[in-house]
Amino acid sequence: MAETAPAYVVGIDAGGTRTRAVLAELDGGRVRGEGAAGPGNALTVPGPSLADHLAEAVAHAVPEELRGRVVAVAGGFAGAGHRAQGADEPGRLRARAALTAALARLGVTAASVGVHSDIETTFAAAPGHPADGLVLVAGTGAVAARIAGRVPTATSGGDGWLLGDDGGGFWIGRAAVRAALRAADGRGVPTALVRAVGRDLGLPEEVLPPEGYGLTGATVWSAERRTAYRAGLLPAVMDRPPVRLADHAPVVVRTAEERDAVAVRILQEAARHLAETVAALAPRPGEPLVATGGLLAPDGPLLSPLTERLAPLGLTVTPVADGSPGAVALARLGRF
Amino acid sequence: MAETAPAYVVGIDAGGTRTRAVLAELDGGRVRGEGAAGPGNALTVPGPSLADHLAEAVAHAVPEELRGRVVAVAGGFAGAGHRAQGADEPGRLRARAALTAALARLGVTAASVGVHSDIETTFAAAPGHPADGLVLVAGTGAVAARIAGRVPTATSGGDGWLLGDDGGGFWIGRAAVRAALRAADGRGVPTALVRAVGRDLGLPEEVLPPEGYGLTGATVWSAERRTAYRAGLLPAVMDRPPVRLADHAPVVVRTAEERDAVAVRILQEAARHLAETVAALAPRPGEPLVATGGLLAPDGPLLSPLTERLAPLGLTVTPVADGSPGAVALARLGRF
């Protein structure tokens, strides 16, 4: 009996920060190659760069001698059709054009090329690759969706930093800077978070609130220092694009771990917003809920407070690290 | 006895929307001339345009034959030193340069030229031209200050649309669009406000929630229409500068007058934020509190809810239409 050369599939996770590609055998579970490259958001990365990043990630994942044996490719793209708009949605059209160009450049002639939103591949990344349930992605933004037959049929949140995305990284970072400003003008308390935000923004030590504010013996934060803090903080924030406020989310997580009262409250509030975003999809008890993003991946800081808030709705959260296993699963399904 | 030719003063109110100039006799109360021109924010209007707008407003207010008799000019500028930073604050420097150029161009050779923030002139615009107390300006933004000896010694709020200004016009307009999006994805209720916001943004009638939502017999807002509403609303907002969200404040005021529950709640919340901004200045019972801006001028929509919230602190609100009478008062004082 002649040995059959195995066939392969490629799964791609194209996110706002990086593009990952994974090579796997069509029939088996094992990952045979991996590659990564720059950002892959279908709406914000210009078309030629998007094609370059896709080609680079796929080239690393798929050795040249196997490129003719790839039978199916599936990619999940940030910026592609969060809103269940279907195949003619602008992000999907751009993603398909870039992916087609990248594969042609590498000589990958897969018969099946699937373009999905990152929501779909994230959901499919859960163990068992479910077809129906709920998904929540909380990175810089925050969006939830109901998936039926592997496609989103309704979404909640995901309205961008200016109007929504409540509970995501931008929301958390903005809340931290707001708390700092409120402390500086007397409407809030200058906890360790306020020190940390000031330090992140490059303010000099002498304008920060003194360490151990509120403890006996600690010096107070004088009116002069408060004014200088605020006068330094505002232009430091305003000179950057607004979305950079998300840079302050990690400091909230860190100070919350040290039991900073303001940081803890911000994360609790964020978890409440995320739970509300899921609840707007009218979940049924026992439905699968798959979650990902910097805040909700395995060990993510919001995973445990969110789990607590969703338990009364009969939901348990399954965190996944990224969507590439889901993309591999969708590639395999697309093959048949 | 020879008749003495009267001397004059000019007061200028230079705001984000327009620049007003008023001519008055040095010794008397009567306004002898008025002029208006384009925006006068010292930070956002480019220097040459600022000088043009100032010159145009002053030229209308002061007939040519009286220009040599102006002994003092005072201007209150938006964007000039809300933060009690003193005379070398960037907005003040720009305002002084533009005002000096404008007066030179017109042949107004006043010995005294005072440059103030709009907060100072607003406060001085109250009856009796007080020297000490509190002031609250709520237009697109929202800022409060404590005034001592006619200069601000502490401020609260006023951190700009991205981080603060809670309760101001931007905050209200953003709250309206957020409420509309929440209604569209099932987290909120599609009241008349949601119709009005959609209409403001040019969405077609067939995607708006049906009139009289919630009343018996009214048709429901179908999932397809909700999705189309949201898909139309988001790009309409995103294609404009973020600050244009303030454009939706008037529709909140209008629908609140018609008892729209969501609009009423937004305005109540705005009044709460404004009261909190004032409270951060640790007011003393009986202190004067002068208020102005589109939301708080005489007959402004937030005047009555704010008055209610501040009564327990022993504060009564004195609304003023604009800062030009205060600028006239400061010009008279600068003369001596």
XYZ file of C-alpha atoms in Angstrom:
672
model
C 0.000 0.000 0.000
C 1.475 3.388 -1.037
C 2.044 5.837 1.756
C -0.321 8.827 1.548
C 1.353 12.211 1.927
C -0.555 14.045 4.696
C -2.618 17.160 3.903
C -2.347 20.303 6.054
C -4.448 23.243 7.207
C -3.367 26.732 8.317
C -5.145 28.719 11.006
C -4.457 32.458 11.388
C -5.196 34.739 14.322
C -4.872 38.323 13.023
C -5.173 40.699 15.972
C -4.560 44.358 16.661
C -1.071 43.674 18.049
C 0.189 40.710 16.047
C -0.641 38.077 13.460
C -0.159 34.411 14.343
C -0.225 31.474 11.922
C -0.373 27.800 12.863
C 0.190 24.745 10.610
C -1.570 21.500 11.524
C -2.339 18.216 9.813
C -5.789 18.050 8.301
C -6.685 14.883 10.185
C -4.750 15.308 13.427
C -4.508 17.687 16.296
C -0.779 18.309 16.371
C 0.643 21.747 15.524
C 3.435 21.296 12.949
C 4.600 24.905 12.569
C 4.052 28.375 13.988
C 4.802 31.890 12.813
C 4.124 35.427 13.989
C 4.339 38.906 12.460
C 3.023 42.443 12.937
C -0.564 43.665 13.452
C -3.435 42.168 11.487
C -6.492 44.317 12.195
C -8.370 44.320 8.892
C -9.716 47.849 9.300
C -6.730 49.731 10.733
C -3.718 48.067 9.050
C -3.261 49.309 5.455
C -3.875 46.601 2.847
C -0.258 46.125 1.651
C 1.077 45.897 5.226
C -1.674 43.484 6.149
C -0.694 41.232 3.226
C 2.986 41.488 4.271
C 2.232 40.513 7.880
C 0.068 37.598 6.794
C 2.722 36.374 4.341
C 5.468 36.649 6.980
C 3.500 34.715 9.609
C 2.429 31.990 7.161
C 5.970 31.703 5.713
C 7.343 31.030 9.188
C 4.627 28.503 10.000
C 4.705 26.523 6.719
C 8.037 25.132 5.437
C 8.420 25.626 1.688
C 8.182 21.915 0.917
C 4.728 21.689 2.557
C 3.131 24.746 0.908
C 1.673 22.658 -1.910
C 0.008 20.363 0.603
C -2.090 22.984 2.392
C -5.721 22.226 1.560
C -7.508 24.800 3.734
C -6.709 28.148 5.335
C -8.871 30.057 7.786
C -8.133 33.415 9.378
C -9.874 35.261 12.203
C -9.389 39.023 11.835
C -9.862 41.812 14.308
C -11.826 44.520 12.502
C -13.671 42.025 10.324
C -17.371 41.975 10.842
C -17.984 42.089 14.602
C -21.464 43.197 13.747
C -22.733 40.130 11.952
C -22.816 42.101 8.714
C -21.885 39.139 6.547
C -19.365 38.551 3.830
C -19.572 41.938 2.119
C -18.627 43.824 5.288
C -15.645 46.173 4.549
C -13.209 44.571 7.019
C -13.906 41.124 5.602
C -13.408 42.283 2.034
C -10.049 43.832 2.959
C -8.990 40.761 4.916
C -9.854 38.448 2.031
C -7.940 40.561 -0.488
C -4.841 40.667 1.727
C -4.957 36.966 2.596
C -5.430 35.965 -1.057
C -2.426 38.106 -2.055
C -0.264 36.689 0.751
C -1.067 33.057 -0.090
C -0.439 33.608 -3.825
C 2.941 35.158 -3.018
C 3.951 32.056 -1.022
C 2.578 29.507 -3.489
C -0.042 28.233 -1.082
C -2.883 27.073 -3.317
C -5.442 25.895 -0.768
C -8.842 25.141 -2.270
C -10.617 26.541 0.780
C -9.794 30.000 2.163
C -12.052 31.165 4.955
C -12.176 34.726 6.310
C -13.790 35.185 9.710
C -13.983 37.771 12.452
C -11.748 37.176 15.468
C -14.940 36.636 17.446
C -15.756 33.544 15.419
C -12.271 32.019 15.699
C -12.089 32.845 19.412
C -15.356 31.043 20.020
C -14.222 28.052 17.961
C -10.976 27.913 19.969
C -12.747 26.490 23.020
C -12.266 22.789 23.768
C -14.557 20.724 21.564
C -14.913 23.644 19.073
C -18.549 24.431 19.870
C -20.894 25.818 17.201
C -23.383 27.715 19.400
C -22.991 29.912 22.472
C -21.535 33.211 23.640
C -18.138 34.881 23.289
C -16.569 37.871 25.016
C -13.390 39.581 23.844
C -11.908 42.119 26.276
C -8.591 43.597 25.200
C -8.344 47.323 24.484
C -12.022 47.192 23.567
C -14.827 44.982 24.800
C -17.394 43.178 22.690
C -19.646 40.178 23.228
C -21.509 38.134 20.646
C -23.978 35.325 20.301
C -22.756 32.617 17.942
C -25.182 30.289 16.188
C -23.927 27.772 13.661
C -20.416 29.262 14.088
C -21.405 32.786 12.962
C -22.336 35.810 15.101
C -26.048 36.546 15.084
C -26.025 39.412 17.624
C -23.384 41.590 19.249
C -23.270 43.774 22.346
C -20.738 46.495 23.180
C -17.788 46.926 20.854
C -18.723 50.511 20.031
C -15.144 51.842 20.184
C -13.330 53.878 22.825
C -15.257 57.108 22.279
C -18.714 55.676 22.853
C -18.489 52.273 24.426
C -16.242 49.283 24.981
C -17.058 49.692 28.679
C -14.913 47.467 30.868
C -12.126 47.018 28.290
C -8.494 48.129 28.548
C -9.153 51.678 27.290
C -12.012 52.077 29.739
C -9.814 50.847 32.610
C -6.865 53.074 31.679
C -9.123 56.104 31.303
C -10.703 55.359 34.673
C -7.212 55.306 36.221
C -6.265 58.719 34.817
C -9.646 60.139 35.822
C -9.132 58.834 39.356
C -5.716 60.513 39.386
C -7.174 63.855 38.290
C -9.967 63.602 40.833
C -7.450 62.947 43.558
C -5.439 65.968 42.424
C -8.381 68.365 42.638
C -9.741 67.000 45.899
C -12.617 64.886 44.602
C -10.755 61.607 45.227
C -8.086 59.930 47.305
C -4.387 59.876 46.269
C -3.683 56.156 46.643
C -0.741 54.201 45.200
C -2.563 54.122 41.852
C -2.267 57.908 41.595
C 1.497 57.674 42.204
C 1.804 54.913 39.618
C -0.171 56.760 36.921
C 1.967 59.866 37.452
C 5.132 57.808 37.185
C 3.875 56.100 33.997
C 3.407 59.534 32.488
C 6.911 60.665 33.398
C 6.021 63.141 36.148
C 8.865 63.936 38.559
C 8.855 62.247 41.978
C 8.481 65.581 43.784
C 4.984 66.221 42.411
C 3.624 62.708 43.128
C 1.538 62.042 46.240
C 3.843 60.842 49.044
C 4.123 57.100 49.502
C 1.803 55.617 52.112
C -0.717 58.440 51.860
C -3.296 58.079 54.637
C -0.984 56.117 56.933
C 0.013 57.714 60.222
C 3.200 59.680 59.778
C 3.030 60.014 56.006
C 3.335 63.588 54.789
C 0.343 65.105 53.036
C 0.068 65.861 49.338
C 0.376 69.642 49.318
C -1.766 71.949 47.189
C 1.325 73.020 45.221
C 2.226 69.417 44.401
C -1.356 68.590 43.445
C -1.497 71.548 41.081
C 1.851 70.629 39.524
C 0.740 67.000 39.191
C -2.398 68.004 37.327
C -0.578 70.578 35.201
C 1.938 67.890 34.171
C -0.511 65.065 33.686
C -2.994 66.761 31.366
C -0.608 67.684 28.517
C 1.176 64.311 28.834
C -2.145 62.594 28.086
C -3.344 65.098 25.482
C -0.169 64.841 23.405
C -0.892 61.179 22.661
C -3.696 59.611 20.608
C -6.670 59.043 22.964
C -6.532 55.265 22.580
C -3.157 55.286 24.366
C -5.090 55.667 27.616
C -5.289 51.862 27.410
C -1.570 51.872 28.302
C -2.581 52.530 31.913
C -4.641 49.365 32.298
C -1.663 47.236 33.454
C -0.864 49.618 36.315
C -4.437 49.271 37.536
C -4.060 45.488 37.512
C -0.720 45.695 39.351
C -1.873 48.085 42.075
C -5.128 46.149 42.491
C -3.027 43.059 43.248
C -1.455 45.136 46.020
C -4.979 45.909 47.273
C -5.110 49.551 46.196
C -8.731 50.480 46.974
C -9.254 52.700 43.914
C -7.700 50.169 41.512
C -9.747 47.335 42.979
C -12.920 49.366 42.510
C -12.043 50.145 38.884
C -11.565 46.447 38.080
C -14.781 45.506 39.864
C -16.619 48.137 37.870
C -14.999 46.854 34.665
C -16.143 43.302 35.466
C -19.644 44.643 36.089
C -19.657 46.324 32.659
C -18.409 43.160 30.944
C -21.052 41.059 32.687
C -23.697 43.554 31.581
C -22.397 43.368 28.007
C -22.849 39.576 28.096
C -26.217 39.823 29.837
C -27.546 42.029 26.999
C -27.365 38.936 24.764
C -30.036 37.223 26.923
C -27.903 34.189 27.803
C -29.494 30.850 28.636
C -28.205 28.973 31.715
C -25.560 26.418 30.782
C -24.622 27.993 27.435
C -20.905 27.956 26.666
C -19.221 31.353 27.170
C -15.759 31.612 25.651
C -13.604 34.589 26.669
C -10.293 36.025 25.529
C -8.199 39.201 25.358
C -5.565 40.559 27.703
C -8.059 40.900 30.548
C -9.790 37.547 30.195
C -7.273 35.047 28.808
C -6.304 32.234 31.223
C -4.955 33.999 34.345
C -6.376 37.339 33.095
C -7.149 39.798 35.909
C -10.871 40.063 35.186
C -11.492 36.343 34.799
C -12.306 35.649 38.425
C -14.530 38.727 39.126
C -16.365 38.112 35.854
C -16.887 34.441 36.690
C -18.440 35.465 40.006
C -20.802 37.925 38.349
C -21.947 35.500 35.661
C -22.504 32.518 37.952
C -26.015 33.714 38.925
C -26.918 33.624 35.213
C -25.844 29.976 35.053
C -22.809 30.765 32.894
C -19.270 29.481 33.331
C -16.398 31.195 31.546
C -13.992 29.212 29.356
C -10.889 31.364 28.767
C -8.756 30.825 25.670
C -5.325 32.327 25.010
C -6.027 33.282 21.396
C -8.073 32.339 18.381
C -5.525 30.323 16.384
C -6.795 26.868 17.516
C -10.242 28.070 16.488
C -8.917 29.156 13.098
C -7.380 25.691 12.638
C -10.720 24.120 13.570
C -12.603 26.339 11.103
C -10.042 25.558 8.388
C -10.659 21.836 8.925
C -14.417 22.375 8.771
C -14.091 24.545 5.659
C -12.315 21.666 3.934
C -15.408 19.460 3.976
C -16.746 125.462 33.462
C -15.388 123.578 30.451
C -17.181 120.362 29.541
C -15.001 117.293 30.181
C -14.997 114.688 27.384
C -15.945 111.351 28.944
C -13.451 108.482 29.121
C -14.435 104.937 28.100
C -13.627 101.336 28.896
C -13.997 98.199 26.754
C -14.895 94.778 28.122
C -14.408 91.664 25.986
C -15.897 88.209 26.402
C -13.868 85.862 24.177
C -15.501 82.423 24.195
C -15.262 79.232 22.226
C -18.159 80.209 19.946
C -17.905 83.985 19.645
C -16.140 87.129 20.797
C -18.213 89.971 22.257
C -17.000 93.496 22.961
C -18.836 96.135 24.990
C -18.084 99.880 25.241
C -19.067 101.705 28.441
C -18.282 105.009 30.078
C -15.544 104.825 32.663
C -17.694 106.363 35.357
C -21.170 105.134 34.412
C -23.031 101.932 33.951
C -24.509 102.469 30.526
C -23.364 100.361 27.561
C -22.505 102.716 24.658
C -21.615 100.168 21.972
C -21.515 96.461 21.295
C -19.816 94.235 18.754
C -19.452 90.529 18.059
C -17.194 88.339 15.917
C -15.967 84.744 15.598
C -14.473 82.447 18.240
C -12.019 83.738 20.822
C -10.642 80.700 22.647
C -7.025 81.627 23.325
C -5.727 78.086 23.006
C -7.666 76.729 20.035
C -8.055 79.762 17.734
C -4.829 80.474 15.793
C -3.168 83.751 16.802
C -3.851 85.771 13.604
C -7.542 84.725 13.558
C -7.845 85.548 17.236
C -6.475 89.045 16.592
C -8.887 89.445 13.652
C -11.918 88.421 15.714
C -10.928 90.738 18.560
C -10.371 93.655 16.170
C -13.708 93.036 14.446
C -15.678 92.907 17.709
C -13.958 96.005 19.155
C -14.332 97.935 15.871
C -18.097 97.371 15.967
C -18.353 98.335 19.627
C -16.208 101.498 19.520
C -16.973 104.215 16.938
C -13.806 105.589 15.339
C -14.178 109.010 16.988
C -14.128 107.433 20.475
C -11.117 105.139 20.011
C -8.715 107.699 21.415
C -10.807 108.042 24.554
C -10.636 104.386 25.663
C -8.568 104.328 28.852
C -8.856 100.669 29.849
C -9.579 97.358 28.129
C -10.141 94.015 29.814
C -10.815 90.665 28.145
C -11.901 87.340 29.570
C -10.686 84.493 27.370
C -11.721 80.878 27.217
C -8.529 78.834 27.189
C -6.616 81.377 29.248
C -5.461 80.046 32.559
C -8.344 78.123 34.060
C -5.786 76.549 36.325
C -4.655 79.550 38.307
C -1.262 79.334 36.597
C -0.690 83.053 36.498
C 0.354 85.503 33.845
C 2.908 83.335 32.027
C 0.352 80.632 31.289
C 0.370 79.874 27.491
C -3.260 80.837 26.830
C -2.791 84.177 28.552
C 0.366 84.955 26.609
C -1.407 84.222 23.332
C -4.466 86.229 24.353
C -2.315 89.228 25.302
C -0.384 89.134 22.024
C -3.581 88.962 19.966
C -5.369 91.663 21.962
C -2.363 94.020 21.776
C -2.180 93.541 17.987
C -5.926 94.121 17.572
C -5.943 97.327 19.632
C -2.900 98.702 17.802
C -4.592 98.036 14.466
C -7.653 100.062 15.548
C -5.702 102.914 17.137
C -6.996 102.151 20.621
C -4.199 103.285 22.924
C -5.603 102.376 26.336
C -3.091 102.675 29.142
C -4.483 99.624 30.894
C -4.981 96.319 29.055
C -6.032 93.396 31.248
C -6.066 89.762 30.137
C -8.129 87.373 32.254
C -9.584 83.912 32.027
C -13.293 83.722 31.213
C -13.756 82.350 34.713
C -12.622 85.637 36.239
C -14.806 87.812 34.019
C -17.802 85.503 34.501
C -17.472 85.772 38.260
C -17.098 89.550 38.078
C -20.237 89.732 35.913
C -22.506 89.022 38.884
C -24.489 91.943 40.352
C -22.236 93.983 42.602
C -19.113 92.572 40.920
C -17.968 90.446 43.892
C -14.274 89.756 44.565
C -14.514 86.433 46.426
C -16.619 83.319 45.930
C -17.256 80.446 43.522
C -17.897 80.228 39.796
C -19.116 77.415 37.564
C -18.945 77.470 33.759
C -20.850 74.694 31.999
C -20.887 74.954 28.215
C -19.245 72.238 26.120
C -16.937 71.635 29.075
C -17.465 72.062 32.802
C -15.131 73.769 35.248
C -15.558 75.352 38.673
C -13.195 77.671 40.493
C -12.719 79.433 43.761
C -12.057 83.154 43.302
C -10.221 85.178 45.932
C -9.358 88.818 45.317
C -10.766 88.445 41.769
C -8.324 85.675 40.730
C -8.819 81.901 40.737
C -7.004 80.154 43.574
C -8.299 76.617 42.966
C -10.138 74.844 40.143
C -12.143 71.651 39.881
C -13.092 69.739 36.722
C -12.240 71.331 33.399
C -10.052 68.418 32.353
C -11.296 68.321 28.758
C -13.690 66.010 26.971
C -11.426 62.966 26.992
C -10.878 62.843 30.736
C -13.342 65.034 32.527
C -15.713 67.972 32.093
C -18.377 65.696 33.573
C -21.838 67.211 33.326
C -20.965 69.615 30.485
C -22.377 69.674 26.956
C -19.930 67.092 25.585
C -20.681 64.784 28.471
C -24.441 65.164 27.890
C -24.193 64.633 24.127
C -22.001 61.570 24.570
C -24.426 60.184 27.134
C -27.243 60.596 24.592
C -25.390 58.675 21.870
C -24.377 55.996 24.370
C -28.003 55.639 25.433
C -28.965 55.282 21.766
C -26.389 52.534 21.215
C -27.450 50.737 24.375
C -31.043 50.814 23.217
C -30.001 49.426 19.838
C -28.198 46.413 21.296
C -30.824 45.647 23.920
C -29.149 47.120 27.004
C -31.464 50.156 27.082
C -34.887 51.436 26.093
C -35.599 53.083 22.715
C -37.359 56.240 23.891
C -37.959 59.420 21.896
C -34.360 60.456 22.620
C -33.113 57.499 20.569
C -35.298 58.585 17.633
C -34.073 62.154 17.950
C -30.370 61.230 18.089
C -30.769 59.039 15.009
C -32.525 61.842 13.166
C -29.816 64.334 14.192
C -27.273 62.008 12.641
C -29.171 61.731 9.387
C -30.374 58.143 9.731
C -33.384 57.257 7.572
C -36.813 57.106 9.212
C -37.168 53.385 8.487
C -34.331 52.403 10.836
C -35.459 54.598 13.763
C -37.414 53.116 16.658
C -41.145 53.545 15.967
C -42.803 56.559 17.541
C -44.462 55.923 20.885
C -42.335 52.898 21.713
C -43.702 51.169 24.800
C -47.233 52.470 24.287
C -49.959 49.946 23.569
C -50.348 49.480 19.851
C -46.948 50.843 18.855
C -44.960 48.491 16.669
C -41.726 47.087 18.064
C -38.242 48.074 16.986
C -37.218 45.011 15.006
C -33.786 43.382 15.258
C -33.080 44.328 11.624
C -33.866 47.996 12.263
C -31.802 48.030 15.445
C -28.820 46.561 13.602
C -29.196 49.064 10.759
C -29.559 51.933 13.254
C -26.334 50.988 14.999
C -24.513 50.337 11.723
C -25.509 53.821 10.537
C -24.925 55.658 13.779
C -21.378 54.533 14.519
C -19.685 55.771 11.314
C -21.722 58.998 11.414
C -20.216 59.760 14.825
C -16.731 58.460 14.038
C -16.373 60.589 10.900
C -16.550 63.774 13.002
C -14.117 65.166 15.582
C -15.035 63.636 18.978
C -15.939 67.031 20.476
C -18.871 67.237 18.048
C -20.707 64.844 20.383
C -21.613 68.056 22.221
C -23.947 68.791 19.276
C -26.395 66.294 20.768
C -26.826 68.128 24.071
C -29.720 70.299 22.788
C -31.769 67.259 21.779
C -31.400 65.891 25.303
C -32.706 69.177 26.688
C -35.609 69.191 24.228
C -36.705 65.603 24.842
C -36.290 66.035 28.600
C -38.771 68.917 28.385
C -41.164 66.400 26.821
C -40.511 64.105 29.827
C -38.401 61.511 28.003
C -37.247 59.280 30.863
C -33.743 58.656 29.519
C -33.127 62.328 28.724
C -34.382 63.401 32.141
C -32.006 60.938 33.796
C -29.049 62.214 31.746
C -29.719 65.812 32.814
C -30.165 64.800 36.461
C -26.862 62.945 36.310
C -25.219 65.984 34.678
C -26.503 68.240 37.478
C -25.123 65.757 40.010
C -21.685 65.923 38.363
C -21.745 69.729 38.279
C -22.739 69.886 41.954
C -19.905 67.516 42.782
C -17.475 69.691 40.828
C -18.521 72.679 42.944
C -18.491 70.659 46.178
C -14.838 69.707 45.567
C -13.972 73.361 46.214
C -15.196 73.013 49.826
C -17.780 75.803 49.621
C -18.830 77.744 52.693
C -22.570 78.304 53.264
C -23.675 81.672 51.906
C -20.761 82.158 49.518
C -21.694 83.666 46.155
C -21.821 81.100 43.333
C -21.928 82.598 39.855
C -22.798 80.293 36.945
C -22.816 80.621 33.185
C -22.573 78.680 29.929
C -25.252 77.265 27.663
C -26.528 74.948 30.387
C -26.511 77.384 33.292
C -27.175 80.856 31.909
C -30.484 82.430 33.002
C -33.181 79.919 31.882
C -30.490 77.272 31.238
C -31.811 73.700 31.505
C -29.534 72.665 34.383
C -30.092 75.770 36.488
C -33.035 74.450 38.455
C -31.719 70.893 39.144
C -28.341 72.341 40.123
C -29.964 74.866 42.452
C -31.789 72.019 44.183
C -28.621 70.008 44.647
C -26.608 72.910 46.013
C -29.233 74.196 48.443
C -28.182 71.698 51.172
C -24.667 73.203 50.988
C -26.106 76.650 51.686
C -25.354 77.886 48.170
C -27.615 79.839 45.856
C -26.802 80.101 42.166
C -26.565 83.476 40.434
C -26.748 82.881 36.663
C -25.185 85.372 34.247
C -25.641 85.439 30.479
C -21.981 86.035 29.682
C -18.807 87.583 31.024
C -18.817 90.926 29.217
C -20.266 92.964 32.140
C -17.542 91.390 34.267
C -14.911 92.380 31.730
C -16.216 95.961 31.834
C -16.038 95.892 35.625
C -12.471 94.581 35.562
C -11.485 97.198 32.986
C -12.816 99.923 35.299
C -10.881 98.419 38.209
C -7.714 98.094 36.101
C -7.928 101.797 35.380
C -7.274 102.754 38.993
